[in-house]
mmCIF file with all atom_site columns, C-alpha atoms in Angstrom:
data_model
loop_
_atom_site.group_PDB
_atom_site.id
_atom_site.type_symbol
_atom_site.label_atom_id
_atom_site.label_alt_id
_atom_site.label_comp_id
_atom_site.label_asym_id
_atom_site.label_entity_id
_atom_site.label_seq_id
_atom_site.pdbx_PDB_ins_code
_atom_site.Cartn_x
_atom_site.Cartn_y
_atom_site.Cartn_z
_atom_site.occupancy
_atom_site.B_iso_or_equiv
_atom_site.pdbx_formal_charge
_atom_site.auth_seq_id
_atom_site.auth_comp_id
_atom_site.auth_asym_id
_atom_site.auth_atom_id
_atom_site.pdbx_PDB_model_num
ATOM 1   C CA . ALA B 1 1   ? 92.588  115.730 128.576 1.00 0.00 ? 10  ALA B CA 1
ATOM 2   C CA . ILE B 1 2   ? 89.024  114.255 129.162 1.00 0.00 ? 11  ILE B CA 1
ATOM 3   C CA . SER B 1 3   ? 89.471  112.063 126.101 1.00 0.00 ? 12  SER B CA 1
ATOM 4   C CA . ALA B 1 4   ? 92.836  110.799 127.351 1.00 0.00 ? 13  ALA B CA 1
ATOM 5   C CA . MET B 1 5   ? 91.449  110.091 130.857 1.00 0.00 ? 14  MET B CA 1
ATOM 6   C CA . THR B 1 6   ? 88.568  108.130 129.276 1.00 0.00 ? 15  THR B CA 1
ATOM 7   C CA . LYS B 1 7   ? 91.030  106.011 127.331 1.00 0.00 ? 16  LYS B CA 1
ATOM 8   C CA . LEU B 1 8   ? 93.052  105.315 130.547 1.00 0.00 ? 17  LEU B CA 1
ATOM 9   C CA . LYS B 1 9   ? 89.916  103.988 132.199 1.00 0.00 ? 18  LYS B CA 1
ATOM 10  C CA . LYS B 1 10  ? 89.398  101.568 129.305 1.00 0.00 ? 19  LYS B CA 1
ATOM 11  C CA . GLY B 1 11  ? 92.886  100.148 129.878 1.00 0.00 ? 20  GLY B CA 1
ATOM 12  C CA . VAL B 1 12  ? 96.299  100.022 128.257 1.00 0.00 ? 21  VAL B CA 1
ATOM 13  C CA . HIS B 1 13  ? 95.247  97.973  125.159 1.00 0.00 ? 22  HIS B CA 1
ATOM 14  C CA . ASP B 1 14  ? 92.926  100.701 124.111 1.00 0.00 ? 23  ASP B CA 1
ATOM 15  C CA . ILE B 1 15  ? 95.693  103.244 124.476 1.00 0.00 ? 24  ILE B CA 1
ATOM 16  C CA . TYR B 1 16  ? 98.040  101.133 122.404 1.00 0.00 ? 25  TYR B CA 1
ATOM 17  C CA . GLN B 1 17  ? 95.408  100.690 119.812 1.00 0.00 ? 26  GLN B CA 1
ATOM 18  C CA . THR B 1 18  ? 94.772  104.341 119.499 1.00 0.00 ? 27  THR B CA 1
ATOM 19  C CA . VAL B 1 19  ? 98.464  105.254 119.235 1.00 0.00 ? 28  VAL B CA 1
ATOM 20  C CA . ASN B 1 20  ? 99.172  102.254 116.875 1.00 0.00 ? 29  ASN B CA 1
ATOM 21  C CA . HIS B 1 21  ? 96.412  103.508 114.642 1.00 0.00 ? 30  HIS B CA 1
ATOM 22  C CA . LEU B 1 22  ? 98.125  106.952 114.558 1.00 0.00 ? 31  LEU B CA 1
ATOM 23  C CA . ILE B 1 23  ? 101.432 105.333 113.634 1.00 0.00 ? 32  ILE B CA 1
ATOM 24  C CA . TYR B 1 24  ? 100.046 103.458 110.715 1.00 0.00 ? 33  TYR B CA 1
ATOM 25  C CA . TYR B 1 25  ? 98.112  106.669 109.584 1.00 0.00 ? 34  TYR B CA 1
ATOM 26  C CA . THR B 1 26  ? 101.359 108.612 109.902 1.00 0.00 ? 35  THR B CA 1
ATOM 27  C CA . ALA B 1 27  ? 103.293 106.011 107.928 1.00 0.00 ? 36  ALA B CA 1
ATOM 28  C CA . GLU B 1 28  ? 100.761 106.137 105.008 1.00 0.00 ? 37  GLU B CA 1
ATOM 29  C CA . LYS B 1 29  ? 100.704 109.987 105.009 1.00 0.00 ? 38  LYS B CA 1
ATOM 30  C CA . ALA B 1 30  ? 104.535 110.015 104.983 1.00 0.00 ? 39  ALA B CA 1
ATOM 31  C CA . ILE B 1 31  ? 104.760 107.547 102.110 1.00 0.00 ? 40  ILE B CA 1
ATOM 32  C CA . ASN B 1 32  ? 102.113 109.425 100.164 1.00 0.00 ? 41  ASN B CA 1
ATOM 33  C CA . ALA B 1 33  ? 104.013 112.669 100.656 1.00 0.00 ? 42  ALA B CA 1
ATOM 34  C CA . GLY B 1 34  ? 107.416 111.201 99.471  1.00 0.00 ? 43  GLY B CA 1
ATOM 35  C CA . TRP B 1 35  ? 108.946 110.430 102.832 1.00 0.00 ? 44  TRP B CA 1
ATOM 36  C CA . ILE B 1 36  ? 110.578 107.192 103.720 1.00 0.00 ? 45  ILE B CA 1
ATOM 37  C CA . GLY B 1 37  ? 109.519 105.207 106.730 1.00 0.00 ? 46  GLY B CA 1
ATOM 38  C CA . PRO B 1 38  ? 109.676 101.626 107.943 1.00 0.00 ? 47  PRO B CA 1
ATOM 39  C CA . ALA B 1 39  ? 107.964 98.781  106.138 1.00 0.00 ? 48  ALA B CA 1
ATOM 40  C CA . LYS B 1 40  ? 104.761 97.630  107.769 1.00 0.00 ? 49  LYS B CA 1
ATOM 41  C CA . GLU B 1 41  ? 106.208 94.615  109.186 1.00 0.00 ? 50  GLU B CA 1
ATOM 42  C CA . GLN B 1 42  ? 108.961 96.768  110.927 1.00 0.00 ? 51  GLN B CA 1
ATOM 43  C CA . ARG B 1 43  ? 106.691 99.242  112.513 1.00 0.00 ? 52  ARG B CA 1
ATOM 44  C CA . ILE B 1 44  ? 106.009 99.341  116.277 1.00 0.00 ? 53  ILE B CA 1
ATOM 45  C CA . GLY B 1 45  ? 103.032 101.089 117.767 1.00 0.00 ? 54  GLY B CA 1
ATOM 46  C CA . LEU B 1 46  ? 104.635 103.724 119.905 1.00 0.00 ? 55  LEU B CA 1
ATOM 47  C CA . PHE B 1 47  ? 106.734 105.945 117.504 1.00 0.00 ? 56  PHE B CA 1
ATOM 48  C CA . ILE B 1 48  ? 107.891 106.180 113.956 1.00 0.00 ? 57  ILE B CA 1
ATOM 49  C CA . GLY B 1 49  ? 110.993 107.690 112.296 1.00 0.00 ? 58  GLY B CA 1
ATOM 50  C CA . ILE B 1 50  ? 110.592 109.215 108.807 1.00 0.00 ? 59  ILE B CA 1
ATOM 51  C CA . THR B 1 51  ? 113.194 110.655 106.556 1.00 0.00 ? 60  THR B CA 1
ATOM 52  C CA . GLN B 1 52  ? 113.562 112.117 102.973 1.00 0.00 ? 61  GLN B CA 1
ATOM 53  C CA . HIS B 1 53  ? 115.989 111.411 100.227 1.00 0.00 ? 62  HIS B CA 1
ATOM 54  C CA . GLU B 1 54  ? 117.375 114.869 100.910 1.00 0.00 ? 63  GLU B CA 1
ATOM 55  C CA . PRO B 1 55  ? 118.584 116.277 104.179 1.00 0.00 ? 64  PRO B CA 1
ATOM 56  C CA . ILE B 1 56  ? 115.714 117.689 106.377 1.00 0.00 ? 65  ILE B CA 1
ATOM 57  C CA . PRO B 1 57  ? 115.798 121.535 106.265 1.00 0.00 ? 66  PRO B CA 1
ATOM 58  C CA . PRO B 1 58  ? 117.622 122.996 109.183 1.00 0.00 ? 67  PRO B CA 1
ATOM 59  C CA . ASN B 1 59  ? 114.645 125.198 110.094 1.00 0.00 ? 68  ASN B CA 1
ATOM 60  C CA . ALA B 1 60  ? 112.226 122.156 110.160 1.00 0.00 ? 69  ALA B CA 1
ATOM 61  C CA . ILE B 1 61  ? 112.090 121.658 113.946 1.00 0.00 ? 70  ILE B CA 1
ATOM 62  C CA . SER B 1 62  ? 111.709 125.437 114.681 1.00 0.00 ? 71  SER B CA 1
ATOM 63  C CA . THR B 1 63  ? 109.113 125.845 112.074 1.00 0.00 ? 72  THR B CA 1
ATOM 64  C CA . LEU B 1 64  ? 107.102 122.918 113.445 1.00 0.00 ? 73  LEU B CA 1
ATOM 65  C CA . ARG B 1 65  ? 107.493 124.253 117.040 1.00 0.00 ? 74  ARG B CA 1
ATOM 66  C CA . SER B 1 66  ? 106.172 127.629 115.896 1.00 0.00 ? 75  SER B CA 1
ATOM 67  C CA . GLU B 1 67  ? 103.110 125.753 114.793 1.00 0.00 ? 76  GLU B CA 1
ATOM 68  C CA . SER B 1 68  ? 102.780 124.008 118.128 1.00 0.00 ? 77  SER B CA 1
ATOM 69  C CA . ILE B 1 69  ? 103.918 120.617 116.535 1.00 0.00 ? 78  ILE B CA 1
ATOM 70  C CA . TYR B 1 70  ? 106.506 118.884 118.614 1.00 0.00 ? 79  TYR B CA 1
ATOM 71  C CA . ILE B 1 71  ? 108.471 116.139 117.156 1.00 0.00 ? 80  ILE B CA 1
ATOM 72  C CA . SER B 1 72  ? 112.137 115.189 117.628 1.00 0.00 ? 81  SER B CA 1
ATOM 73  C CA . PRO B 1 73  ? 115.008 115.141 115.211 1.00 0.00 ? 82  PRO B CA 1
ATOM 74  C CA . LEU B 1 74  ? 116.833 111.732 115.369 1.00 0.00 ? 83  LEU B CA 1
ATOM 75  C CA . GLY B 1 75  ? 119.855 112.054 113.113 1.00 0.00 ? 84  GLY B CA 1
ATOM 76  C CA . ALA B 1 76  ? 118.587 112.439 109.586 1.00 0.00 ? 85  ALA B CA 1
ATOM 77  C CA . LYS B 1 77  ? 115.097 111.368 110.679 1.00 0.00 ? 86  LYS B CA 1
ATOM 78  C CA . LEU B 1 78  ? 112.114 112.881 112.285 1.00 0.00 ? 87  LEU B CA 1
ATOM 79  C CA . GLN B 1 79  ? 110.808 110.890 115.250 1.00 0.00 ? 88  GLN B CA 1
ATOM 80  C CA . ILE B 1 80  ? 107.002 111.144 115.661 1.00 0.00 ? 89  ILE B CA 1
ATOM 81  C CA . SER B 1 81  ? 105.512 109.853 118.898 1.00 0.00 ? 90  SER B CA 1
ATOM 82  C CA . PRO B 1 82  ? 101.769 110.458 119.001 1.00 0.00 ? 91  PRO B CA 1
ATOM 83  C CA . HIS B 1 83  ? 99.962  110.493 122.337 1.00 0.00 ? 92  HIS B CA 1
ATOM 84  C CA . VAL B 1 84  ? 96.393  109.347 123.102 1.00 0.00 ? 93  VAL B CA 1
ATOM 85  C CA . PHE B 1 85  ? 95.104  112.927 122.724 1.00 0.00 ? 94  PHE B CA 1
ATOM 86  C CA . ASN B 1 86  ? 96.309  113.295 119.133 1.00 0.00 ? 95  ASN B CA 1
ATOM 87  C CA . THR B 1 87  ? 94.125  112.724 116.194 1.00 0.00 ? 96  THR B CA 1
ATOM 88  C CA . THR B 1 88  ? 94.538  112.134 112.490 1.00 0.00 ? 97  THR B CA 1
ATOM 89  C CA . ALA B 1 89  ? 93.710  115.732 112.010 1.00 0.00 ? 98  ALA B CA 1
ATOM 90  C CA . ASN B 1 90  ? 97.011  116.529 113.952 1.00 0.00 ? 99  ASN B CA 1
ATOM 91  C CA . VAL B 1 91  ? 98.877  114.163 111.613 1.00 0.00 ? 100 VAL B CA 1
ATOM 92  C CA . ASP B 1 92  ? 97.429  115.968 108.617 1.00 0.00 ? 101 ASP B CA 1
ATOM 93  C CA . ARG B 1 93  ? 98.439  119.340 110.020 1.00 0.00 ? 102 ARG B CA 1
ATOM 94  C CA . LEU B 1 94  ? 102.043 117.948 110.552 1.00 0.00 ? 103 LEU B CA 1
ATOM 95  C CA . PHE B 1 95  ? 102.263 116.898 106.956 1.00 0.00 ? 104 PHE B CA 1
ATOM 96  C CA . HIS B 1 96  ? 100.765 120.200 105.754 1.00 0.00 ? 105 HIS B CA 1
ATOM 97  C CA . VAL B 1 97  ? 103.559 122.132 107.628 1.00 0.00 ? 106 VAL B CA 1
ATOM 98  C CA . LEU B 1 98  ? 106.209 119.684 106.331 1.00 0.00 ? 107 LEU B CA 1
ATOM 99  C CA . GLU B 1 99  ? 104.973 120.179 102.730 1.00 0.00 ? 108 GLU B CA 1
ATOM 100 C CA . ASN B 1 100 ? 105.489 123.907 103.083 1.00 0.00 ? 109 ASN B CA 1
ATOM 101 C CA . LEU B 1 101 ? 109.175 123.775 104.547 1.00 0.00 ? 110 LEU B CA 1
#
């Protein structure tokens, strides 16, 4: 919470840059883990949708929630919307759980 409030004081641009960095980090993690995501020129800095060649397991969302990871299903995709308080370590943990589904 303190980190988020500090970022708010710095301004919206700093918040966007923080979240945009997490989006790009997430996209690279997804690609390296065999997930499909948007090309660099099609990414936006607020959220990202990733999918697999095979259907996402039906227990994916409940398993993630049991690990206190909250992302949304969006059709055959997982929608990931990082917040200013998230870190690359949070993204790493997300993909660790996804690898073990």
